């Protein structure tokens, strides 16, 4: 029989075993509205009702109206391959009531507030026994495919550990490749560091201008950091985002995510955040083409060392 309807569900790829999410409701999500109709702006009298019906706010987290996953999904279709209900949680994280703000312009103390909010919410989500992995992330820029210009991120809470995340988590059970980076990294790759962490261009970068932010302390997630350490990490996020925008004197399109411990890996996982920018030059985008998409084997045109020099400025100025 034909499959109809848009109920969220997973289908398992028969060759790789990976789970793929299908959700027809996402086709109707809000697409690049005018600023006056932005659903993430604070609502004032006389304006259209927004998703955040208050006069002003600092950080807001709420359920995504166009979620790929839902807590109570319908039964999946009966097919020739394995299926399961599309259970999970998708939330929106609005960074600021300011429609023009970004991680590079929001004050570091406000970024720290954002990290505090993420720490609390991600802990709550992981307390759900049906959730195996939680990832806060941001897609920035129309080049990435964002449907809202307002500064925001999202949180996905998944019922399974994605294969790539599990592979990375398993690596920490053998060794901690992120330990002692302040002493081991070439100074050329370092963008900024403070008492609690370091921001750098990784020598293993898969994207031009890729940036990692890693706490010196091995912790599983944001909640495991002290408030002071989260503030230090927020400062590094602000510096990194600012350097990305300064590289070509324009907002840098990127994907950004906090990589936190999946269920069962809290003792060995090392929290880290990753910016994956999509420009390789001021007028050139980094597209994932056939080799990258079909094999996962990345081709990078810009050496990490050269990218770090650009991000630090020709004089090597560090944050």
Coordinates of C-alpha atoms in Angstrom, one line a residue:
X1 CA 0.0 0.0 0.0
X2 CA 1.1 3.6 -0.6
X3 CA 2.4 5.6 2.3
X4 CA 0.5 8.9 3.0
X5 CA 0.4 11.5 5.7
X6 CA 3.2 13.4 7.4
X7 CA 3.5 11.7 10.8
X8 CA 7.0 11.7 12.1
X9 CA 8.7 8.4 11.9
X10 CA 12.2 6.8 11.4
X11 CA 13.3 4.4 8.7
X12 CA 16.5 2.4 8.9
X13 CA 18.9 2.5 6.0
X14 CA 19.4 -1.2 5.0
X15 CA 23.1 -0.9 4.2
X16 CA 24.4 1.4 7.0
X17 CA 21.9 0.8 9.7
X18 CA 21.5 4.5 10.3
X19 CA 18.1 5.9 11.2
X20 CA 16.6 8.6 8.9
X21 CA 13.8 10.9 10.1
X22 CA 10.7 11.8 8.0
X23 CA 8.3 14.5 9.0
X24 CA 6.0 16.1 6.5
X25 CA 5.0 18.9 8.9
X26 CA 8.4 20.6 8.3
X27 CA 7.5 21.4 4.7
X28 CA 5.1 24.0 6.0
X29 CA 7.4 25.8 8.5
X30 CA 7.7 29.6 8.5
X31 CA 10.1 30.7 5.7
X32 CA 12.0 34.0 5.9
X33 CA 9.2 36.3 7.1
X34 CA 9.6 40.1 7.2
X35 CA 11.1 41.4 10.4
X36 CA 7.6 42.7 11.5
X37 CA 6.3 39.2 11.3
X38 CA 9.2 37.4 12.9
X39 CA 7.9 34.7 15.3
X40 CA 10.9 35.1 17.6
X41 CA 10.7 38.8 18.2
X42 CA 9.2 40.0 21.5
X43 CA 5.5 40.8 21.1
X44 CA 4.3 44.4 21.7
X45 CA 0.8 45.7 21.5
X46 CA -0.6 46.1 18.0
X47 CA 1.8 43.5 16.5
X48 CA 1.0 40.0 15.3
X49 CA 1.2 37.4 18.1
X50 CA 4.6 35.8 18.1
X51 CA 5.9 32.5 19.6
X52 CA 7.3 34.5 22.5
X53 CA 4.3 36.6 23.8
X54 CA 6.2 38.9 26.1
X55 CA 7.4 42.5 25.8
X56 CA 11.1 41.6 26.2
X57 CA 13.3 38.7 27.1
X58 CA 16.9 37.6 27.4
X59 CA 16.8 33.9 26.4
X60 CA 13.8 31.8 25.4
X61 CA 13.5 28.1 25.0
X62 CA 10.3 26.5 23.7
X63 CA 8.9 23.6 21.7
X64 CA 9.4 23.8 18.0
X65 CA 6.0 24.1 16.2
X66 CA 7.5 22.4 13.2
X67 CA 9.3 19.6 14.9
X68 CA 11.0 16.7 13.1
X69 CA 10.4 14.6 16.3
X70 CA 7.6 14.5 18.8
X71 CA 7.3 13.0 22.3
X72 CA 4.2 11.1 21.3
X73 CA 4.6 10.0 17.7
X74 CA 2.1 7.9 15.7
X75 CA 2.8 4.3 14.8
X76 CA 5.2 4.1 11.8
X77 CA 4.2 2.7 8.4
X78 CA 4.6 -1.0 7.7
X79 CA 7.4 -1.2 5.1
X80 CA 10.0 -3.6 3.6
X81 CA 12.6 -2.0 6.0
X82 CA 12.7 -1.4 9.7
X83 CA 10.7 1.6 11.0
X84 CA 10.0 3.1 14.4
X85 CA 8.0 6.1 15.7
X86 CA 9.6 9.4 15.3
X87 CA 9.9 10.1 19.0
X88 CA 12.2 12.8 20.4
X89 CA 12.1 16.4 21.3
X90 CA 12.9 19.5 19.2
X91 CA 13.1 22.9 20.8
X92 CA 13.9 26.4 19.7
X93 CA 16.4 28.5 21.6
X94 CA 16.1 32.3 20.9
X95 CA 19.3 34.1 21.9
X96 CA 17.9 37.6 22.3
X97 CA 14.9 39.8 21.6
X98 CA 17.2 41.8 19.3
X99 CA 16.4 40.7 15.8
X100 CA 19.8 41.9 14.6
X101 CA 21.9 40.3 17.2
X102 CA 24.3 37.3 16.8
X103 CA 26.8 35.3 18.9
X104 CA 29.5 37.8 17.8
X105 CA 27.5 40.9 18.9
X106 CA 25.8 39.7 22.1
X107 CA 27.7 40.6 25.2
X108 CA 29.7 37.7 26.7
X109 CA 27.7 37.8 29.9
X110 CA 24.6 37.3 27.9
X111 CA 26.2 34.4 26.1
X112 CA 27.0 33.0 29.5
X113 CA 23.3 33.3 30.4
X114 CA 22.6 31.4 27.2
X115 CA 25.0 28.6 28.2
X116 CA 23.4 28.5 31.7
X117 CA 20.0 28.1 30.1
X118 CA 21.3 25.3 27.8
X119 CA 22.9 23.5 30.7
X120 CA 19.7 23.4 32.7
X121 CA 17.5 22.4 29.8
X122 CA 19.8 19.7 28.4
X123 CA 20.1 18.2 31.9
X124 CA 16.3 18.1 32.1
X125 CA 16.1 16.5 28.6
X126 CA 18.7 13.8 29.5
X127 CA 16.7 13.0 32.6
X128 CA 14.1 11.5 30.3
X129 CA 14.9 7.8 30.1
X130 CA 13.7 7.7 26.5
X131 CA 16.4 10.1 25.4
X132 CA 19.9 8.9 24.5
X133 CA 21.5 12.0 23.1
X134 CA 21.0 15.8 23.3
X135 CA 22.6 18.3 21.1
X136 CA 22.2 22.1 21.2
X137 CA 23.1 23.7 17.9
X138 CA 22.8 26.7 15.6
X139 CA 22.4 27.0 11.8
X140 CA 23.4 30.5 10.8
X141 CA 22.9 32.3 7.5
X142 CA 20.7 31.9 4.5
X143 CA 23.5 30.1 2.8
X144 CA 23.0 27.3 5.3
X145 CA 19.3 27.2 4.6
X146 CA 17.9 29.0 7.7
X147 CA 14.2 29.8 7.5
X148 CA 14.3 32.6 10.2
X149 CA 16.9 35.4 10.3
X150 CA 16.4 36.0 14.0
X151 CA 19.4 34.9 16.1
X152 CA 18.5 31.4 17.4
X153 CA 19.6 27.9 17.9
X154 CA 17.8 24.6 18.5
X155 CA 18.0 21.6 20.8
X156 CA 17.4 18.1 19.5
X157 CA 16.9 15.3 22.0
X158 CA 17.1 11.9 20.2
X159 CA 16.0 8.4 21.3
X160 CA 19.2 6.9 19.8
X161 CA 22.9 7.7 19.6
X162 CA 23.7 8.7 15.9
X163 CA 26.5 6.5 14.5
X164 CA 29.0 9.4 14.1
X165 CA 28.4 10.6 17.7
X166 CA 28.8 7.0 19.0
X167 CA 32.1 6.6 17.1
X168 CA 33.5 9.8 18.6
X169 CA 32.2 8.8 22.1
X170 CA 33.9 5.4 21.8
X171 CA 37.2 7.1 21.0
X172 CA 37.2 8.7 24.4
X173 CA 37.0 5.3 26.0
X174 CA 40.4 4.6 24.6
X175 CA 42.1 7.9 25.2
X176 CA 41.2 11.6 25.6
X177 CA 42.5 13.3 22.4
X178 CA 41.3 16.7 23.8
X179 CA 43.3 16.5 27.0
X180 CA 46.2 19.0 27.5
X181 CA 45.6 20.9 24.3
X182 CA 47.0 24.1 25.7
X183 CA 50.4 22.5 26.0
X184 CA 50.2 20.3 22.9
X185 CA 48.8 22.6 20.2
X186 CA 51.1 24.7 18.0
X187 CA 50.6 28.3 19.0
X188 CA 49.8 29.2 15.4
X189 CA 46.5 27.4 15.7
X190 CA 45.4 29.0 19.0
X191 CA 42.8 31.7 18.6
X192 CA 42.1 32.4 22.3
X193 CA 42.4 30.8 25.7
X194 CA 41.6 31.5 29.3
X195 CA 41.6 29.9 32.7
X196 CA 38.9 27.4 31.7
X197 CA 39.3 26.6 28.0
X198 CA 40.8 27.1 24.6
X199 CA 39.5 28.1 21.2
X200 CA 41.6 26.9 18.2
X201 CA 41.6 25.8 14.6
X202 CA 42.0 22.0 14.8
X203 CA 44.9 20.5 12.8
X204 CA 42.2 17.9 11.7
X205 CA 39.7 20.6 10.4
X206 CA 37.3 19.3 7.8
X207 CA 36.0 22.8 7.0
X208 CA 37.9 26.0 6.2
X209 CA 38.0 28.2 9.3
X210 CA 36.6 25.4 11.5
X211 CA 36.9 26.3 15.2
X212 CA 36.8 24.1 18.2
X213 CA 36.2 25.3 21.8
X214 CA 37.3 22.9 24.5
X215 CA 37.4 23.2 28.3
X216 CA 40.7 22.2 29.9
X217 CA 38.7 20.1 32.4
X218 CA 37.3 16.8 31.1
X219 CA 33.5 17.1 31.7
X220 CA 30.5 15.4 30.1
X221 CA 28.3 18.5 29.4
X222 CA 27.7 22.1 30.1
X223 CA 26.0 21.4 33.4
X224 CA 29.2 19.8 34.7
X225 CA 31.1 23.0 34.4
X226 CA 31.0 25.6 37.2
X227 CA 29.2 28.8 36.5
X228 CA 32.6 30.5 36.3
X229 CA 33.9 28.0 33.8
X230 CA 30.7 28.4 31.7
X231 CA 31.3 32.2 31.7
X232 CA 34.9 31.5 30.4
X233 CA 33.6 29.3 27.7
X234 CA 31.0 31.9 26.7
X235 CA 33.9 34.4 26.4
X236 CA 35.6 32.0 24.0
X237 CA 32.4 31.5 22.0
X238 CA 32.1 35.3 21.6
X239 CA 35.7 35.6 20.5
X240 CA 35.5 32.8 18.0
X241 CA 32.2 34.1 16.5
X242 CA 33.7 37.6 16.3
X243 CA 36.8 36.3 14.5
X244 CA 34.6 34.4 12.0
X245 CA 32.7 37.5 11.1
X246 CA 35.8 39.6 10.9
X247 CA 37.6 37.2 8.5
X248 CA 35.7 38.6 5.5
X249 CA 34.1 41.6 7.2
X250 CA 30.7 40.0 6.8
X251 CA 28.5 37.6 8.8
X252 CA 30.0 34.1 8.4
X253 CA 27.5 31.3 7.6
X254 CA 28.1 28.3 9.8
X255 CA 26.8 25.4 11.7
X256 CA 27.7 25.3 15.4
X257 CA 27.0 22.6 18.0
X258 CA 27.9 21.6 21.5
X259 CA 29.0 18.0 21.6
X260 CA 28.0 16.5 24.9
X261 CA 28.1 13.0 26.3
X262 CA 25.5 10.5 25.0
X263 CA 23.9 8.3 27.5
X264 CA 26.4 5.9 29.0
X265 CA 29.5 7.9 28.2
X266 CA 29.5 10.6 30.9
X267 CA 32.6 9.3 32.7
X268 CA 34.9 9.6 29.7
X269 CA 33.4 12.1 27.2
X270 CA 35.1 15.5 26.9
X271 CA 32.7 18.3 26.2
X272 CA 33.5 20.5 23.1
X273 CA 31.9 23.0 20.8
X274 CA 32.5 23.1 17.0
X275 CA 32.0 25.9 14.5
X276 CA 31.8 24.6 10.9
X277 CA 31.9 27.7 8.6
X278 CA 30.8 27.4 5.0
X279 CA 33.1 29.9 3.3
X280 CA 36.5 29.2 2.1
X281 CA 37.1 32.7 0.8
X282 CA 35.1 35.9 0.8
X283 CA 33.4 35.0 -2.5
X284 CA 33.6 31.2 -2.3
X285 CA 31.5 28.7 -0.5
X286 CA 32.6 25.3 0.8
X287 CA 30.1 22.8 -0.8
X288 CA 30.0 19.2 0.1
X289 CA 30.1 17.5 -3.3
X290 CA 30.3 13.9 -4.4
X291 CA 33.4 12.7 -2.7
X292 CA 32.4 14.1 0.7
X293 CA 28.8 13.1 0.5
X294 CA 29.2 9.6 -0.8
X295 CA 32.4 8.6 1.1
X296 CA 32.7 11.0 4.1
X297 CA 36.2 11.7 2.9
X298 CA 36.8 15.4 3.1
X299 CA 38.8 17.6 0.7
X300 CA 39.9 20.8 2.2
X301 CA 41.4 23.6 0.1
X302 CA 42.7 25.8 3.0
X303 CA 45.3 24.5 5.4
X304 CA 44.2 24.9 9.1
X305 CA 47.4 26.9 9.7
X306 CA 46.5 29.4 7.0
X307 CA 43.0 29.6 8.3
X308 CA 44.2 30.4 11.8
X309 CA 46.5 33.1 10.4
X310 CA 43.5 34.8 8.7
X311 CA 41.3 34.5 11.8
X312 CA 44.1 35.9 14.0
X313 CA 44.8 38.7 11.5
X314 CA 48.0 39.0 9.6
X315 CA 49.8 40.1 12.8
X316 CA 48.7 36.9 14.5
X317 CA 46.7 38.9 17.1
X318 CA 44.9 36.5 19.4
X319 CA 41.8 37.0 21.5

